[in-house]
Amino acid sequence: MIRLQKKLFYNGNIYTMSAEQPIANNVLIEANKIIALNVESAPEAELINLAGKTMLPGFNDSHLHVLNFGMNLNIIDLNGVSSIAELIELTKNYLAKNDVKAEQWVFGWGWNQELFKEKRMPNRFDLDQASKQIPIVLTRTCGHLAVVNSKALNLLDISAKTEVTGGKIGKDESGSLTGIFAENALELVYKWRDNLDVSGIKSHILKAAKKLRKMGLTHVQTDDLASTNAGYQKVMQAYYELADENNLPIKFNLQLRLKTPAEIREFLSKNSLSKYSDYLTLGPLKILADGSLGAGTAALRKNYHDQPNNKGKLAYSYQEMYNLIETAFKNNLQVACHAIGDRTLEVYLAILGQLQPKFNQQLRNRIVHCQISDYKLLNKMAELNISADIQPAFTATDWQIVAKRVGKEREILSYAWKTMFDLGINAAGGSDCPIETPAPLWGISCAVNRQDKNNKPEGGWLPWQKLTLTDALKLYTKNAAYNCFKENEIGQIKEDYLADFTILAGNPYKISETKIKDIEVAGTVVNGNLVWN
Amino acid sequence: MIRLQKKLFYNGNIYTMSAEQPIANNVLIEANKIIALNVESAPEAELINLAGKTMLPGFNDSHLHVLNFGMNLNIIDLNGVSSIAELIELTKNYLAKNDVKAEQWVFGWGWNQELFKEKRMPNRFDLDQASKQIPIVLTRTCGHLAVVNSKALNLLDISAKTEVTGGKIGKDESGSLTGIFAENALELVYKWRDNLDVSGIKSHILKAAKKLRKMGLTHVQTDDLASTNAGYQKVMQAYYELADENNLPIKFNLQLRLKTPAEIREFLSKNSLSKYSDYLTLGPLKILADGSLGAGTAALRKNYHDQPNNKGKLAYSYQEMYNLIETAFKNNLQVACHAIGDRTLEVYLAILGQLQPKFNQQLRNRIVHCQISDYKLLNKMAELNISADIQPAFTATDWQIVAKRVGKEREILSYAWKTMFDLGINAAGGSDCPIETPAPLWGISCAVNRQDKNNKPEGGWLPWQKLTLTDALKLYTKNAAYNCFKENEIGQIKEDYLADFTILAGNPYKISETKIKDIEVAGTVVNGNLVWN
């Protein structure tokens, strides 16, 4: 049945994201490829009547954690919790409902003390109210900090004297443990997380990927290697098997969290950077260079506004980061560096300024998050051709805390998405899921409105940094494709491009901008395969 | 009273349009200059409490006709007229109310047959219903075409045999005159317009400039030399006298409409291109290279969609335009070329491609209007560093006719303001007043919404070409300053810049985008002089 290989999408609002031809009347695909736009007729094609729906290039999340997302589908969801009392209640309910046994570890994710009416972090004694028999670990929304109960502390065998390089174990004024663990110290508590086998990892990835596709994503760039203590080899094996079995519902780029030059070399001796299939590509190297703003662990050039003796902390010394990046460059591996604080940005840019010319390369090295910035740093980024991977949803989550953390003067130059566009920095959009919901339409809404779900603040936060809808759509299509070297195959609806589309029930151009987030995803096309939601 | 030289503007929303420091708490000026932002105190300054108002760099219109605007304040306003019957009625009323005598010429401006329920142009016989004794000339909104009554035809002594090079005298199928005059033929009817003396010209300019300031403009780039048949010398004298008398309420750049190399040389032998005062600067050369889309006289590469044998017409041959531009470059004079059709754009860009490298200069040569375009032409513009002077209000006026005139395929790549920003073309905003209202807030609203006054079409016309509010504000501030070489003195609120501000009663960032047009202008500051409306 060769004729069924062709499909004609017509009778919709088709926005291509291509400057040469911004809209199309219809799109003809054959197997996994777009073969023509605006055809007069297509006698051999299956006709797909879009019936007034909106079709866009498939959405692509430039930075998230698919495996974590899958694992989190099985843990306590603490997003949006508004008090410590509610946190305790939710945890108690989860234990009862899931019939959790004593000494079986339980994990939760998503709390944010800024949303608590108590305006403080929870501690071990709060969590003891949920259980004194079951060890509990509740991670803050940022992923850089967690609180555990007393049972967990006992099982972890941690004393007030335990120290972890690059990490923090919370103590109160009297020196007693508070139950708080931050940064590298988290490894102590996460080692108890399910020690997954390959089939378990595959099941989490699949479950997550199906959910992501429903939300309109056809491609993700995921940072999963360090998400379990199973070791990255098992994660890689899981992805290879899923690809070999043609079982991946969407396309993946793996962001490689490798922590030392030796680890990079070892990884590359066993894995090839060339494209594995349309569905699986490896790279870039992911470097986690600082913490988060909420936890006060992002590295700043000057002290936190509300913490006079704290500048945060770099996860690597200058030389360590230099060595990591040099190793990547020697192996022709692109680098994506998590940088939330301006100090991290400064150090990373300085190293790239040294190393890029030396290797005479243009690997589209990337900055993930890029939150606290100023015009000079952004200019330097543009000069060095560094791309950004931004999380528009952070504007909704963070708008009330940024001035508190860094003061007004640094606030007004931060989360500067529009300035990036103005300077010609290629900015791609992502969710950092499970930090934020992976729904691209929420990210797009945030980029356009810079408001939270209650449409606050009025007029949007730092409103001169709002993006147009088209630029916001580009974040998740054309620009996300560029950052992973796929701008000639996905991200636009164009002849010879792969047939990856997201189909929306409503037209975001025709409604009020605050309604964009409510548009339903009607379906997706991945490599020519159409699935209606 | 030296201390009164200083003024501190505080307690408002101050948007600077500077990327380094996008907002300010307060602005301290001394005489005509900004001396500091965000001062802690200013004991010697007069305190100007903005009381929550919004302050921006002063608005700058990058292309309009101030003298025409002044003259039009004394003629029949035909903007928005919705039928030929109404046109006749308005004209009759004007004649009665102003007690016009027989043989005294009467002029009107602003009709547009697209808005008429008859959907045709008026003719001499329609106008004869208003008067057969008084000569009447009613110009179309585009300024490229007019209709006169039979009395005017008699006085003009025009027969069916009269021909004008580069112009058109309308005839019906039987060869009789219809009363229509287009392009160069308009000179025949305009020569009867008031043959103004210098004091008349000064009075028109002053009247217009005061009105423009009320609307929030502190700077205009005006094309006036050919606006009367008094000759450009008198217009120049009027401006010099107004500047010498310190009588200009706002700042002016004169766009020099000179039609031959000889005229350019003659002009430059008597006038200096160096800055005359803060209020008066000469340049660029203005070339009127084609007509208008509405009148079907803009020069296209392919026929008009609704006029199978018409491509419009270039006002100059390639060689004539080449000679004009070469003469300008030899004299270090920037060029701004009116180009509405894509053919005109193509020819102008080809000539600049030849001449710019030859003169090894960067005069920020400009394209005024730049309506019918495509991605390739805009890329070429970017490559040659050509600036644009766009009229956002044209989107509201033209959205219903563009597809009719040029077809869907050319429509979707035209009026491509956002693409210009994406390509790094410096686009400045203007009104082409009296073609459109000179109110900058209307232009800003159109750039953001791409809708007419009834908020049509839904979602905006070619909505991917919408600008963010900040970019729309830049059109009339920072970008307009760049096009006239004043980016280091006006267009941003920055230390050492001139104190030119526009103060708005409402904050455009805090209201729904369709309400921007309704914000009231509270006052203006020009060279340090504050005037509340």
PDB file of N, CA, C and O in Angstrom, chain A residues 22-23, chain B residues 371-373 398-416 450 457 461-462 464-465:
ATOM      1  N   PRO A  22       6.095  31.856   6.070  1.00  0.00           N
ATOM      2  CA  PRO A  22       5.614  31.712   7.444  1.00  0.00           C
ATOM      3  C   PRO A  22       4.327  30.906   7.614  1.00  0.00           C
ATOM      4  O   PRO A  22       4.119  30.324   8.665  1.00  0.00           O
ATOM      5  N   ILE A  23       3.466  30.865   6.591  1.00  0.00           N
ATOM      6  CA  ILE A  23       2.268  30.030   6.708  1.00  0.00           C
ATOM      7  C   ILE A  23       2.134  29.158   5.465  1.00  0.00           C
ATOM      8  O   ILE A  23       2.713  29.451   4.426  1.00  0.00           O
TER       9      ILE A  23
ATOM     10  N   GLN B 371       7.062  48.272   2.088  1.00  0.00           N
ATOM     11  CA  GLN B 371       5.840  47.507   2.330  1.00  0.00           C
ATOM     12  C   GLN B 371       5.826  46.136   1.651  1.00  0.00           C
ATOM     13  O   GLN B 371       5.758  45.111   2.308  1.00  0.00           O
ATOM     14  N   ILE B 372       5.890  46.120   0.323  1.00  0.00           N
ATOM     15  CA  ILE B 372       5.851  44.825  -0.372  1.00  0.00           C
ATOM     16  C   ILE B 372       7.289  44.305  -0.464  1.00  0.00           C
ATOM     17  O   ILE B 372       8.146  44.885  -1.130  1.00  0.00           O
ATOM     18  N   SER B 373       7.518  43.197   0.249  1.00  0.00           N
ATOM     19  CA  SER B 373       8.891  42.713   0.352  1.00  0.00           C
ATOM     20  C   SER B 373       8.873  41.192   0.280  1.00  0.00           C
ATOM     21  O   SER B 373       7.833  40.571   0.154  1.00  0.00           O
ATOM     22  N   ASP B 398      -4.306  49.264   5.706  1.00  0.00           N
ATOM     23  CA  ASP B 398      -4.132  48.473   4.479  1.00  0.00           C
ATOM     24  C   ASP B 398      -4.495  46.998   4.596  1.00  0.00           C
ATOM     25  O   ASP B 398      -4.508  46.299   3.591  1.00  0.00           O
ATOM     26  N   TRP B 399      -4.751  46.492   5.804  1.00  0.00           N
ATOM     27  CA  TRP B 399      -4.837  45.033   5.932  1.00  0.00           C
ATOM     28  C   TRP B 399      -5.881  44.404   5.030  1.00  0.00           C
ATOM     29  O   TRP B 399      -5.746  43.261   4.627  1.00  0.00           O
ATOM     30  N   GLN B 400      -6.905  45.176   4.675  1.00  0.00           N
ATOM     31  CA  GLN B 400      -7.945  44.590   3.826  1.00  0.00           C
ATOM     32  C   GLN B 400      -7.624  44.663   2.340  1.00  0.00           C
ATOM     33  O   GLN B 400      -8.258  43.997   1.539  1.00  0.00           O
ATOM     34  N   ILE B 401      -6.655  45.510   1.979  1.00  0.00           N
ATOM     35  CA  ILE B 401      -6.425  45.667   0.532  1.00  0.00           C
ATOM     36  C   ILE B 401      -5.170  44.967   0.019  1.00  0.00           C
ATOM     37  O   ILE B 401      -5.026  44.748  -1.176  1.00  0.00           O
ATOM     38  N   VAL B 402      -4.249  44.599   0.916  1.00  0.00           N
ATOM     39  CA  VAL B 402      -2.961  44.098   0.432  1.00  0.00           C
ATOM     40  C   VAL B 402      -3.136  42.815  -0.383  1.00  0.00           C
ATOM     41  O   VAL B 402      -2.599  42.689  -1.489  1.00  0.00           O
ATOM     42  N   ALA B 403      -3.904  41.865   0.156  1.00  0.00           N
ATOM     43  CA  ALA B 403      -4.095  40.610  -0.586  1.00  0.00           C
ATOM     44  C   ALA B 403      -4.804  40.874  -1.910  1.00  0.00           C
ATOM     45  O   ALA B 403      -4.479  40.274  -2.931  1.00  0.00           O
ATOM     46  N   LYS B 404      -5.763  41.802  -1.909  1.00  0.00           N
ATOM     47  CA  LYS B 404      -6.436  42.166  -3.164  1.00  0.00           C
ATOM     48  C   LYS B 404      -5.429  42.699  -4.182  1.00  0.00           C
ATOM     49  O   LYS B 404      -5.449  42.327  -5.341  1.00  0.00           O
ATOM     50  N   ARG B 405      -4.568  43.587  -3.752  1.00  0.00           N
ATOM     51  CA  ARG B 405      -3.640  44.238  -4.677  1.00  0.00           C
ATOM     52  C   ARG B 405      -2.512  43.313  -5.142  1.00  0.00           C
ATOM     53  O   ARG B 405      -2.131  43.342  -6.304  1.00  0.00           O
ATOM     54  N   VAL B 406      -1.966  42.517  -4.212  1.00  0.00           N
ATOM     55  CA  VAL B 406      -0.770  41.749  -4.588  1.00  0.00           C
ATOM     56  C   VAL B 406      -0.956  40.236  -4.463  1.00  0.00           C
ATOM     57  O   VAL B 406      -0.030  39.483  -4.771  1.00  0.00           O
ATOM     58  N   GLY B 407      -2.119  39.782  -4.015  1.00  0.00           N
ATOM     59  CA  GLY B 407      -2.349  38.334  -3.873  1.00  0.00           C
ATOM     60  C   GLY B 407      -1.774  37.813  -2.565  1.00  0.00           C
ATOM     61  O   GLY B 407      -0.909  38.434  -1.958  1.00  0.00           O
ATOM     62  N   LYS B 408      -2.275  36.642  -2.168  1.00  0.00           N
ATOM     63  CA  LYS B 408      -1.908  36.043  -0.865  1.00  0.00           C
ATOM     64  C   LYS B 408      -0.408  35.778  -0.756  1.00  0.00           C
ATOM     65  O   LYS B 408       0.198  35.956   0.300  1.00  0.00           O
ATOM     66  N   GLU B 409       0.177  35.309  -1.846  1.00  0.00           N
ATOM     67  CA  GLU B 409       1.567  34.858  -1.773  1.00  0.00           C
ATOM     68  C   GLU B 409       2.523  35.998  -1.441  1.00  0.00           C
ATOM     69  O   GLU B 409       3.466  35.825  -0.668  1.00  0.00           O
ATOM     70  N   ARG B 410       2.278  37.164  -2.060  1.00  0.00           N
ATOM     71  CA  ARG B 410       3.127  38.311  -1.738  1.00  0.00           C
ATOM     72  C   ARG B 410       2.711  38.953  -0.415  1.00  0.00           C
ATOM     73  O   ARG B 410       3.530  39.514   0.295  1.00  0.00           O
ATOM     74  N   GLU B 411       1.431  38.868  -0.100  1.00  0.00           N
ATOM     75  CA  GLU B 411       0.941  39.488   1.139  1.00  0.00           C
ATOM     76  C   GLU B 411       1.694  38.968   2.364  1.00  0.00           C
ATOM     77  O   GLU B 411       2.132  39.753   3.206  1.00  0.00           O
ATOM     78  N   ILE B 412       1.845  37.619   2.451  1.00  0.00           N
ATOM     79  CA  ILE B 412       2.329  37.062   3.722  1.00  0.00           C
ATOM     80  C   ILE B 412       3.791  37.383   4.008  1.00  0.00           C
ATOM     81  O   ILE B 412       4.283  37.099   5.087  1.00  0.00           O
ATOM     82  N   LEU B 413       4.488  37.965   3.045  1.00  0.00           N
ATOM     83  CA  LEU B 413       5.884  38.346   3.296  1.00  0.00           C
ATOM     84  C   LEU B 413       6.060  39.856   3.375  1.00  0.00           C
ATOM     85  O   LEU B 413       7.177  40.356   3.411  1.00  0.00           O
ATOM     86  N   SER B 414       4.947  40.586   3.411  1.00  0.00           N
ATOM     87  CA  SER B 414       5.015  42.044   3.346  1.00  0.00           C
ATOM     88  C   SER B 414       4.738  42.686   4.703  1.00  0.00           C
ATOM     89  O   SER B 414       4.341  42.010   5.639  1.00  0.00           O
ATOM     90  N   TYR B 415       4.976  44.000   4.802  1.00  0.00           N
ATOM     91  CA  TYR B 415       4.793  44.728   6.065  1.00  0.00           C
ATOM     92  C   TYR B 415       5.459  43.911   7.185  1.00  0.00           C
ATOM     93  O   TYR B 415       4.894  43.720   8.256  1.00  0.00           O
ATOM     94  N   ALA B 416       6.666  43.455   6.923  1.00  0.00           N
ATOM     95  CA  ALA B 416       7.317  42.424   7.737  1.00  0.00           C
ATOM     96  C   ALA B 416       8.176  43.038   8.832  1.00  0.00           C
ATOM     97  O   ALA B 416       9.382  42.835   8.890  1.00  0.00           O
ATOM     98  N   ARG B 450      -1.382  45.034  15.310  1.00  0.00           N
ATOM     99  CA  ARG B 450      -1.676  44.853  13.875  1.00  0.00           C
ATOM    100  C   ARG B 450      -3.181  44.714  13.637  1.00  0.00           C
ATOM    101  O   ARG B 450      -3.650  43.825  12.930  1.00  0.00           O
ATOM    102  N   PRO B 457      -8.197  42.698  11.989  1.00  0.00           N
ATOM    103  CA  PRO B 457      -8.826  41.387  12.108  1.00  0.00           C
ATOM    104  C   PRO B 457      -8.508  40.764  13.477  1.00  0.00           C
ATOM    105  O   PRO B 457      -7.541  41.156  14.127  1.00  0.00           O
ATOM    106  N   TRP B 461      -3.339  41.178  11.893  1.00  0.00           N
ATOM    107  CA  TRP B 461      -3.030  40.834  10.502  1.00  0.00           C
ATOM    108  C   TRP B 461      -1.597  40.331  10.395  1.00  0.00           C
ATOM    109  O   TRP B 461      -0.687  40.990  10.891  1.00  0.00           O
ATOM    110  N   LEU B 462      -1.368  39.184   9.797  1.00  0.00           N
ATOM    111  CA  LEU B 462      -0.045  38.546   9.741  1.00  0.00           C
ATOM    112  C   LEU B 462       0.561  38.592  11.150  1.00  0.00           C
ATOM    113  O   LEU B 462       1.594  39.237  11.374  1.00  0.00           O
ATOM    114  N   TRP B 464       2.323  36.932  13.113  1.00  0.00           N
ATOM    115  CA  TRP B 464       3.712  36.605  13.453  1.00  0.00           C
ATOM    116  C   TRP B 464       4.624  37.815  13.241  1.00  0.00           C
ATOM    117  O   TRP B 464       5.784  37.771  13.616  1.00  0.00           O
ATOM    118  N   GLN B 465       4.103  38.866  12.649  1.00  0.00           N
ATOM    119  CA  GLN B 465       4.903  40.072  12.466  1.00  0.00           C
ATOM    120  C   GLN B 465       4.650  41.117  13.555  1.00  0.00           C
ATOM    121  O   GLN B 465       5.132  42.246  13.472  1.00  0.00           O
TER     122      GLN B 465
END
